Every structure is written in C-alpha cells, then in structure tokens.
PDB file of C-alpha atoms in Angstrom:
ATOM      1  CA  UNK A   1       0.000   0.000   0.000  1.00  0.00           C
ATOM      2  CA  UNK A   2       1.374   3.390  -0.946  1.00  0.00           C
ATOM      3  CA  UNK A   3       1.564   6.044   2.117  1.00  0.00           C
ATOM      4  CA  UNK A   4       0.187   9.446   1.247  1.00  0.00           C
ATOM      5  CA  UNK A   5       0.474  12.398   3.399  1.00  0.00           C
ATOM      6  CA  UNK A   6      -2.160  15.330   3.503  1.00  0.00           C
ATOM      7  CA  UNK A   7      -0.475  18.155   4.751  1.00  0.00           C
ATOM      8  CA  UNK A   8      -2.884  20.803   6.859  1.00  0.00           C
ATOM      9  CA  UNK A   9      -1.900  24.174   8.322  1.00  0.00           C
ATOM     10  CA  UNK A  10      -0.985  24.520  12.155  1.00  0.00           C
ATOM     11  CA  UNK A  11      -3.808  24.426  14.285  1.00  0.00           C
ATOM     12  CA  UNK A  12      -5.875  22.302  12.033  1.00  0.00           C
ATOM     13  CA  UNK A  13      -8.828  20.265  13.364  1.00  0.00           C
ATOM     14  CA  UNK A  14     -10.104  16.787  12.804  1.00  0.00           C
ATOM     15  CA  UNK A  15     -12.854  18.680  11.285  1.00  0.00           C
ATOM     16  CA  UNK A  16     -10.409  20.604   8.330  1.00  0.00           C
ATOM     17  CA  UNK A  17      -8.500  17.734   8.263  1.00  0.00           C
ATOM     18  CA  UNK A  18     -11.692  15.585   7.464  1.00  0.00           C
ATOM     19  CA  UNK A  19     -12.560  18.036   5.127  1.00  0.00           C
ATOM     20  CA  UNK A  20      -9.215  18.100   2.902  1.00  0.00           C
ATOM     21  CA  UNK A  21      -9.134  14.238   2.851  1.00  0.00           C
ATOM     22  CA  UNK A  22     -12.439  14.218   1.503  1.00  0.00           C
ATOM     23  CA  UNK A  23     -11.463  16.811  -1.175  1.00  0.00           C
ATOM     24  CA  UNK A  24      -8.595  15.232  -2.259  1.00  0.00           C
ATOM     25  CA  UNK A  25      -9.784  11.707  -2.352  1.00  0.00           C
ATOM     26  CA  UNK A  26     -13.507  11.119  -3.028  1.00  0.00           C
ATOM     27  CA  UNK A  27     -16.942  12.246  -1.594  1.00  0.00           C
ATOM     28  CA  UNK A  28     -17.286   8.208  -0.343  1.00  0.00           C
ATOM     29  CA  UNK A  29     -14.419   8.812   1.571  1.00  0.00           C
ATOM     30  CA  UNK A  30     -16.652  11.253   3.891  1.00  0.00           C
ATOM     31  CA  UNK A  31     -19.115   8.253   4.947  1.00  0.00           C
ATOM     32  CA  UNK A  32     -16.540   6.209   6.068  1.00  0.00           C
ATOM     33  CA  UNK A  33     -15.163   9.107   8.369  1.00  0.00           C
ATOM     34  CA  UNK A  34     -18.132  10.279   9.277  1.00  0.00           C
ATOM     35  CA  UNK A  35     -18.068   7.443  11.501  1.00  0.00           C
ATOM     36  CA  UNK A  36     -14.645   6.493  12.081  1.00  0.00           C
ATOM     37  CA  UNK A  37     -12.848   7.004  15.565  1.00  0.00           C
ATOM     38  CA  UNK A  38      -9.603   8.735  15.590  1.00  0.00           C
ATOM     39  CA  UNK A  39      -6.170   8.248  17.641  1.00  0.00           C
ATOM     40  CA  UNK A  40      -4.095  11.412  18.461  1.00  0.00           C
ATOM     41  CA  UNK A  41      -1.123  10.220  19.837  1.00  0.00           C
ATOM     42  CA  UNK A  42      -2.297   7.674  22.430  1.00  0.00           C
ATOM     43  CA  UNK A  43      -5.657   9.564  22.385  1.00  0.00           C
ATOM     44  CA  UNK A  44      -9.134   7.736  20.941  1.00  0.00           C
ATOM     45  CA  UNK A  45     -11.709  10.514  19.581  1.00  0.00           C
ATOM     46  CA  UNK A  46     -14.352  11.020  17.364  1.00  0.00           C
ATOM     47  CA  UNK A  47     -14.347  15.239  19.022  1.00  0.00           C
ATOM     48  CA  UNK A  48     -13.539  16.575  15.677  1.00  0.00           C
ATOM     49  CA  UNK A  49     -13.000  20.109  17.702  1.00  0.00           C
ATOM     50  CA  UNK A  50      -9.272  18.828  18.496  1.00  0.00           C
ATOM     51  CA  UNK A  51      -6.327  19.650  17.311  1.00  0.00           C
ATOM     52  CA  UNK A  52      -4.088  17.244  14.927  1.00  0.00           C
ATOM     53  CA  UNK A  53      -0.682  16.541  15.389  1.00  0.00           C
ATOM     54  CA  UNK A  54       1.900  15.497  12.960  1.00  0.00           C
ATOM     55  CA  UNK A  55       0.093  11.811  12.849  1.00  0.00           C
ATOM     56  CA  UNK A  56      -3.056  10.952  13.058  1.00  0.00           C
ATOM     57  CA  UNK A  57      -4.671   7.230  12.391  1.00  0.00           C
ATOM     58  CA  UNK A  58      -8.708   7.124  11.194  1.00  0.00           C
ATOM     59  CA  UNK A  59      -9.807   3.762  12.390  1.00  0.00           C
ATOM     60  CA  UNK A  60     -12.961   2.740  10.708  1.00  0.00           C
ATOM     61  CA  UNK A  61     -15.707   0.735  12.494  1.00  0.00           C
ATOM     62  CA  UNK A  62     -14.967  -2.829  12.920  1.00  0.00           C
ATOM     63  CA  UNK A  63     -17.672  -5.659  13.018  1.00  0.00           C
ATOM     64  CA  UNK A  64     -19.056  -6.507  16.143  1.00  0.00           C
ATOM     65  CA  UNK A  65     -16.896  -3.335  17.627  1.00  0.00           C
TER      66      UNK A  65
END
C-alpha cells in the first residue's frame, strides 16, 4: 500500500483535516469518516474540535466493535 500524506496548516482540526481528505480523495471517503474514531497520539476521539498533530490514524468501524 502506498503512504500518502495530507499536509494541513498549524492548528488544524479533525474537522479541516476531514474536510481536505475528503477533497482530495472522493466524496465516499466522507461516509466512512463520518463514523470512524480517531487516535491522536495515544488519544481515541471522534471530538472533531481537536487539534491534529503530525500523525493521526482514522480507524474505521470494525464488526461486532
């Protein structure tokens, strides 16, 4: 799989960075993270109010989970 990065501005939200993945990659991609969970860090959120920091992982829902 081929790693692409999606660079936001400092001070960027979930919510902008939700917003440029979506615009870059495909409208679909927005359902998925609409109700994905997010890890900051060692942090688990789906507050898209927070800050990123230089890496942030979009776990979509599992089955059963």
């Amino acid at each position: 799989m081929q790693k692409r990065d999606t660079v936001v501005g400092h001070n960027a939200t979930l919510r902008l960075l939700r917003s440029a993945l979506v615009g870059r990659h495909a409208p679909e991609l927005g359902r998925i993270l609409d109700v994905a969970a997010f890890l900051l860090g060692a942090d688990f959120t789906r507050d898209l109010e927070l800050p990123v920091g230089s890496r942030v992982d979009a776990l979509p829902p599992f089955v059963g989970g």
